Amino acid sequence: MTDTILILAGGLATRLRPVSATIPKSMIEVAGKPFIEHQLELVKKNGLKKVVLCTSYLGEQIKDFIGNGNDFGVDVKYSYDGDKLLGTGGAVKKALPLIEENCFFVMYGDSYLNTDFKKINEYFFFHRKSGLMTVFRNEGKWDKSNIEFEDGNILKYDKRNVTGKMSYIDYGLGMLSKNAFDDFEKEDIFDLEEVYKNLLLKNELLGFEVKERFYEIGSFEGLQELKMKIGN
């Protein structure tokens, strides 16, 4: 079992302009407080105590607010992309030295995923693969489906070449071992999608179906939906 999660909070949030021109997406207010605070409350509730925040664009604002995480009941460390954006996969690769354990959760900085992390944690460690992707039966409803999933197995994952058999979507929460990044060089620019595809080719990627729908603040529509969900 792991108690560590890496949150990717370095995106440019272009779909949220002009709001995101002066603050990072993680600091956008939802139901009276910055979104990152909601995320930290969620991961703490699920027993995760160590957080690595991968930041870039206006990331100093996140650190100024969160600090070392003590005020939020978690331990927070920071990894910065630097002068160039490394992609989601490259950002994780750069942050690996900050992660004490061999395995960890990974989540996007605009995702609100109220699911059972403990069950996912147990499933991952029981099956002993290099990676796990949570999937949700989407049927093209909330976003474009990109996964063929059958009998507990991911058969195909592709965000660009969608097939008629793809009724599931990448939920946005994964678990990875550090060795999942062995085929990628430090400072390479690549996305997590490539990491998952590489693991799938090696039969090292688990699929775990979740039933709770995902929420996100990557768009104004998604932001409004989440406000309605947790704003009561």
mmCIF file of C-alpha atoms in Angstrom, residues 7-213:
data_model
loop_
_atom_site.group_PDB
_atom_site.id
_atom_site.type_symbol
_atom_site.label_atom_id
_atom_site.label_comp_id
_atom_site.label_asym_id
_atom_site.label_seq_id
_atom_site.Cartn_x
_atom_site.Cartn_y
_atom_site.Cartn_z
ATOM 1 C CA ILE A 7 -0.719 15.825 -8.550
ATOM 2 C CA LEU A 8 -0.016 17.356 -11.953
ATOM 3 C CA ALA A 9 -0.766 21.041 -11.537
ATOM 4 C CA GLY A 10 1.435 22.651 -14.184
ATOM 5 C CA GLY A 11 -0.918 23.153 -17.115
ATOM 6 C CA LEU A 12 -1.514 26.498 -18.830
ATOM 7 C CA ALA A 13 -5.329 26.267 -18.494
ATOM 8 C CA THR A 14 -5.911 27.976 -21.836
ATOM 9 C CA ARG A 15 -9.598 27.018 -21.857
ATOM 10 C CA LEU A 16 -10.122 29.066 -18.700
ATOM 11 C CA ARG A 17 -8.788 32.349 -20.032
ATOM 12 C CA PRO A 18 -9.028 35.144 -19.028
ATOM 13 C CA VAL A 19 -9.502 33.802 -15.462
ATOM 14 C CA SER A 20 -6.317 31.717 -15.694
ATOM 15 C CA ALA A 21 -4.199 34.561 -17.041
ATOM 16 C CA THR A 22 -3.236 35.660 -13.542
ATOM 17 C CA ILE A 23 -3.796 32.577 -11.350
ATOM 18 C CA PRO A 24 -3.027 28.882 -11.902
ATOM 19 C CA LYS A 25 -5.947 26.547 -12.434
ATOM 20 C CA SER A 26 -5.431 24.910 -9.031
ATOM 21 C CA MET A 27 -6.054 28.254 -7.313
ATOM 22 C CA ILE A 28 -9.401 28.965 -8.973
ATOM 23 C CA GLU A 29 -12.063 29.306 -6.312
ATOM 24 C CA VAL A 30 -14.677 26.563 -6.027
ATOM 25 C CA ALA A 31 -17.323 26.730 -3.300
ATOM 26 C CA GLY A 32 -15.435 29.347 -1.325
ATOM 27 C CA LYS A 33 -11.853 28.034 -1.470
ATOM 28 C CA PRO A 34 -9.108 27.282 -3.981
ATOM 29 C CA PHE A 35 -9.607 24.038 -5.883
ATOM 30 C CA ILE A 36 -6.304 22.589 -4.654
ATOM 31 C CA GLU A 37 -7.667 22.714 -1.110
ATOM 32 C CA HIS A 38 -10.589 20.508 -2.170
ATOM 33 C CA GLN A 39 -8.122 18.064 -3.718
ATOM 34 C CA LEU A 40 -5.994 17.894 -0.591
ATOM 35 C CA GLU A 41 -9.071 17.301 1.554
ATOM 36 C CA LEU A 42 -10.076 14.485 -0.777
ATOM 37 C CA VAL A 43 -6.724 12.696 -0.729
ATOM 38 C CA LYS A 44 -6.392 13.097 3.041
ATOM 39 C CA LYS A 45 -9.861 11.586 3.501
ATOM 40 C CA ASN A 46 -8.627 8.600 1.484
ATOM 41 C CA GLY A 47 -5.613 8.007 3.721
ATOM 42 C CA LEU A 48 -2.931 9.611 1.566
ATOM 43 C CA LYS A 49 -0.460 11.637 3.592
ATOM 44 C CA LYS A 50 2.331 12.555 1.169
ATOM 45 C CA VAL A 51 1.742 14.817 -1.810
ATOM 46 C CA VAL A 52 4.105 15.845 -4.591
ATOM 47 C CA LEU A 53 2.811 18.818 -6.575
ATOM 48 C CA CYS A 54 4.195 19.176 -10.100
ATOM 49 C CA THR A 55 3.829 22.841 -10.969
ATOM 50 C CA SER A 56 4.924 25.248 -13.641
ATOM 51 C CA TYR A 57 2.782 28.159 -14.808
ATOM 52 C CA LEU A 58 2.290 30.570 -11.854
ATOM 53 C CA GLY A 59 3.151 27.667 -9.554
ATOM 54 C CA GLU A 60 4.593 29.950 -6.877
ATOM 55 C CA GLN A 61 1.024 30.968 -6.005
ATOM 56 C CA ILE A 62 0.193 27.358 -5.162
ATOM 57 C CA LYS A 63 3.256 27.040 -2.934
ATOM 58 C CA ASP A 64 2.504 30.337 -1.202
ATOM 59 C CA PHE A 65 -0.959 29.030 -0.309
ATOM 60 C CA ILE A 66 -0.192 25.390 0.544
ATOM 61 C CA GLY A 67 3.332 25.680 1.925
ATOM 62 C CA ASN A 68 4.543 22.364 3.348
ATOM 63 C CA GLY A 69 0.973 21.128 3.736
ATOM 64 C CA ASN A 70 0.897 21.085 7.533
ATOM 65 C CA ASP A 71 -2.165 23.333 7.676
ATOM 66 C CA PHE A 72 -4.002 20.796 5.506
ATOM 67 C CA GLY A 73 -2.894 17.638 7.307
ATOM 68 C CA VAL A 74 -0.551 16.364 4.598
ATOM 69 C CA ASP A 75 3.129 16.605 3.721
ATOM 70 C CA VAL A 76 3.695 18.495 0.455
ATOM 71 C CA LYS A 77 6.768 18.684 -1.759
ATOM 72 C CA TYR A 78 7.141 20.552 -5.045
ATOM 73 C CA SER A 79 8.634 19.775 -8.436
ATOM 74 C CA TYR A 80 8.930 22.440 -11.135
ATOM 75 C CA ASP A 81 9.110 21.835 -14.876
ATOM 76 C CA GLY A 82 11.631 24.639 -15.293
ATOM 77 C CA ASP A 83 12.045 26.745 -18.440
ATOM 78 C CA LYS A 84 10.147 24.316 -20.670
ATOM 79 C CA LEU A 85 7.009 22.291 -20.132
ATOM 80 C CA LEU A 86 7.923 18.594 -19.979
ATOM 81 C CA GLY A 87 4.464 17.150 -20.605
ATOM 82 C CA THR A 88 2.580 15.182 -17.975
ATOM 83 C CA GLY A 89 4.889 12.170 -18.258
ATOM 84 C CA GLY A 90 8.057 14.230 -18.261
ATOM 85 C CA ALA A 91 6.891 16.127 -15.200
ATOM 86 C CA VAL A 92 6.339 12.867 -13.303
ATOM 87 C CA LYS A 93 9.733 11.536 -14.395
ATOM 88 C CA LYS A 94 11.444 14.664 -13.065
ATOM 89 C CA ALA A 95 9.598 14.386 -9.744
ATOM 90 C CA LEU A 96 10.487 10.738 -9.062
ATOM 91 C CA PRO A 97 13.440 11.548 -6.732
ATOM 92 C CA LEU A 98 10.984 13.309 -4.405
ATOM 93 C CA ILE A 99 8.891 10.158 -3.995
ATOM 94 C CA GLU A 100 10.124 7.927 -1.186
ATOM 95 C CA GLU A 101 8.154 4.828 -2.155
ATOM 96 C CA ASN A 102 8.489 2.743 -5.288
ATOM 97 C CA CYS A 103 4.776 3.122 -6.146
ATOM 98 C CA PHE A 104 2.433 6.083 -6.011
ATOM 99 C CA PHE A 105 -0.902 7.493 -7.146
ATOM 100 C CA VAL A 106 -0.991 10.108 -9.891
ATOM 101 C CA MET A 107 -3.849 12.529 -10.533
ATOM 102 C CA TYR A 108 -4.403 15.575 -12.712
ATOM 103 C CA GLY A 109 -4.535 18.979 -11.078
ATOM 104 C CA ASP A 110 -7.968 19.771 -12.488
ATOM 105 C CA SER A 111 -9.675 16.510 -11.437
ATOM 106 C CA TYR A 112 -12.069 15.964 -8.548
ATOM 107 C CA LEU A 113 -12.399 12.197 -8.159
ATOM 108 C CA ASN A 114 -14.513 11.148 -5.215
ATOM 109 C CA THR A 115 -13.870 7.416 -5.379
ATOM 110 C CA ASP A 116 -12.440 4.716 -3.097
ATOM 111 C CA PHE A 117 -8.663 5.107 -3.298
ATOM 112 C CA LYS A 118 -8.140 2.295 -0.786
ATOM 113 C CA LYS A 119 -9.752 -0.333 -3.017
ATOM 114 C CA ILE A 120 -7.621 0.824 -5.951
ATOM 115 C CA ASN A 121 -4.518 0.733 -3.742
ATOM 116 C CA GLU A 122 -5.260 -2.832 -2.638
ATOM 117 C CA TYR A 123 -6.014 -4.017 -6.172
ATOM 118 C CA PHE A 124 -2.757 -2.601 -7.491
ATOM 119 C CA PHE A 125 -0.581 -4.195 -4.842
ATOM 120 C CA PHE A 126 -2.387 -7.532 -5.065
ATOM 121 C CA HIS A 127 -1.776 -7.867 -8.821
ATOM 122 C CA ARG A 128 1.798 -6.521 -8.813
ATOM 123 C CA LYS A 129 1.924 -4.851 -12.216
ATOM 124 C CA SER A 130 3.892 -1.715 -13.078
ATOM 125 C CA GLY A 131 0.853 0.470 -13.586
ATOM 126 C CA LEU A 132 -2.889 0.820 -13.092
ATOM 127 C CA MET A 133 -5.397 3.007 -14.891
ATOM 128 C CA THR A 134 -8.847 3.665 -13.486
ATOM 129 C CA VAL A 135 -11.569 3.613 -16.135
ATOM 130 C CA PHE A 136 -15.161 4.827 -16.220
ATOM 131 C CA ARG A 137 -17.995 3.671 -18.492
ATOM 132 C CA ASN A 138 -18.512 6.935 -20.285
ATOM 133 C CA GLU A 139 -20.323 6.045 -23.542
ATOM 134 C CA GLY A 140 -19.198 9.385 -24.960
ATOM 135 C CA LYS A 141 -21.292 11.297 -22.412
ATOM 136 C CA TRP A 142 -18.910 13.384 -20.323
ATOM 137 C CA ASP A 143 -15.999 13.463 -22.768
ATOM 138 C CA LYS A 144 -14.726 11.467 -25.729
ATOM 139 C CA SER A 145 -14.362 7.784 -24.813
ATOM 140 C CA ASN A 146 -10.877 6.435 -25.495
ATOM 141 C CA ILE A 147 -10.650 2.919 -24.015
ATOM 142 C CA GLU A 148 -11.745 -0.564 -24.952
ATOM 143 C CA PHE A 149 -12.306 -2.360 -21.650
ATOM 144 C CA GLU A 150 -13.660 -5.881 -21.286
ATOM 145 C CA ASP A 151 -13.701 -8.470 -18.479
ATOM 146 C CA GLY A 152 -11.512 -6.275 -16.292
ATOM 147 C CA ASN A 153 -8.865 -5.745 -18.966
ATOM 148 C CA ILE A 154 -7.839 -2.704 -20.987
ATOM 149 C CA LEU A 155 -7.698 -3.901 -24.599
ATOM 150 C CA LYS A 156 -6.895 -0.590 -26.254
ATOM 151 C CA TYR A 157 -6.186 2.963 -25.147
ATOM 152 C CA ASP A 158 -5.901 5.798 -27.646
ATOM 153 C CA LYS A 159 -7.007 9.406 -27.275
ATOM 154 C CA ARG A 160 -6.576 10.218 -30.956
ATOM 155 C CA ASN A 161 -7.697 7.141 -32.878
ATOM 156 C CA VAL A 162 -11.091 6.403 -31.394
ATOM 157 C CA THR A 163 -12.925 3.210 -32.342
ATOM 158 C CA GLY A 164 -16.571 2.246 -32.053
ATOM 159 C CA LYS A 165 -15.676 -0.250 -29.343
ATOM 160 C CA MET A 166 -14.415 2.462 -27.011
ATOM 161 C CA SER A 167 -17.113 3.031 -24.412
ATOM 162 C CA TYR A 168 -14.791 3.736 -21.454
ATOM 163 C CA ILE A 169 -12.593 6.705 -20.609
ATOM 164 C CA ASP A 170 -9.426 7.262 -18.608
ATOM 165 C CA TYR A 171 -10.888 8.368 -15.260
ATOM 166 C CA GLY A 172 -7.869 10.489 -14.370
ATOM 167 C CA LEU A 173 -6.480 8.532 -11.431
ATOM 168 C CA GLY A 174 -3.623 6.088 -11.871
ATOM 169 C CA MET A 175 -1.040 4.143 -9.912
ATOM 170 C CA LEU A 176 2.492 3.733 -11.172
ATOM 171 C CA SER A 177 5.761 2.148 -10.167
ATOM 172 C CA LYS A 178 8.945 4.104 -10.727
ATOM 173 C CA ASN A 179 10.102 1.457 -13.212
ATOM 174 C CA ALA A 180 7.203 2.437 -15.490
ATOM 175 C CA PHE A 181 9.449 5.341 -16.532
ATOM 176 C CA ASP A 182 12.604 3.341 -17.258
ATOM 177 C CA ASP A 183 12.110 3.609 -21.036
ATOM 178 C CA PHE A 184 11.992 7.416 -20.910
ATOM 179 C CA GLU A 185 14.954 9.737 -20.455
ATOM 180 C CA LYS A 186 15.169 12.554 -17.929
ATOM 181 C CA GLU A 187 14.117 15.897 -19.433
ATOM 182 C CA ASP A 188 12.290 14.117 -22.287
ATOM 183 C CA ILE A 189 9.016 15.776 -23.234
ATOM 184 C CA PHE A 190 6.236 13.175 -23.131
ATOM 185 C CA ASP A 191 2.759 12.618 -21.750
ATOM 186 C CA LEU A 192 1.415 10.013 -19.348
ATOM 187 C CA GLU A 193 -0.566 8.620 -22.268
ATOM 188 C CA GLU A 194 2.722 7.306 -23.695
ATOM 189 C CA VAL A 195 3.632 5.700 -20.370
ATOM 190 C CA TYR A 196 0.290 3.906 -20.156
ATOM 191 C CA LYS A 197 0.493 2.764 -23.788
ATOM 192 C CA ASN A 198 3.996 1.427 -23.220
ATOM 193 C CA LEU A 199 2.838 -0.530 -20.174
ATOM 194 C CA LEU A 200 -0.153 -1.872 -22.092
ATOM 195 C CA LEU A 201 2.147 -3.228 -24.810
ATOM 196 C CA LYS A 202 4.169 -5.008 -22.119
ATOM 197 C CA ASN A 203 1.049 -6.421 -20.421
ATOM 198 C CA GLU A 204 1.994 -4.398 -17.347
ATOM 199 C CA LEU A 205 -1.104 -2.187 -17.140
ATOM 200 C CA LEU A 206 -4.044 -3.013 -14.897
ATOM 201 C CA GLY A 207 -7.527 -1.653 -15.439
ATOM 202 C CA PHE A 208 -9.810 -0.797 -12.528
ATOM 203 C CA GLU A 209 -13.401 0.264 -13.191
ATOM 204 C CA VAL A 210 -14.878 2.993 -11.024
ATOM 205 C CA LYS A 211 -18.595 3.769 -10.900
ATOM 206 C CA GLU A 212 -18.545 7.376 -9.654
ATOM 207 C CA ARG A 213 -18.451 9.966 -12.426
#
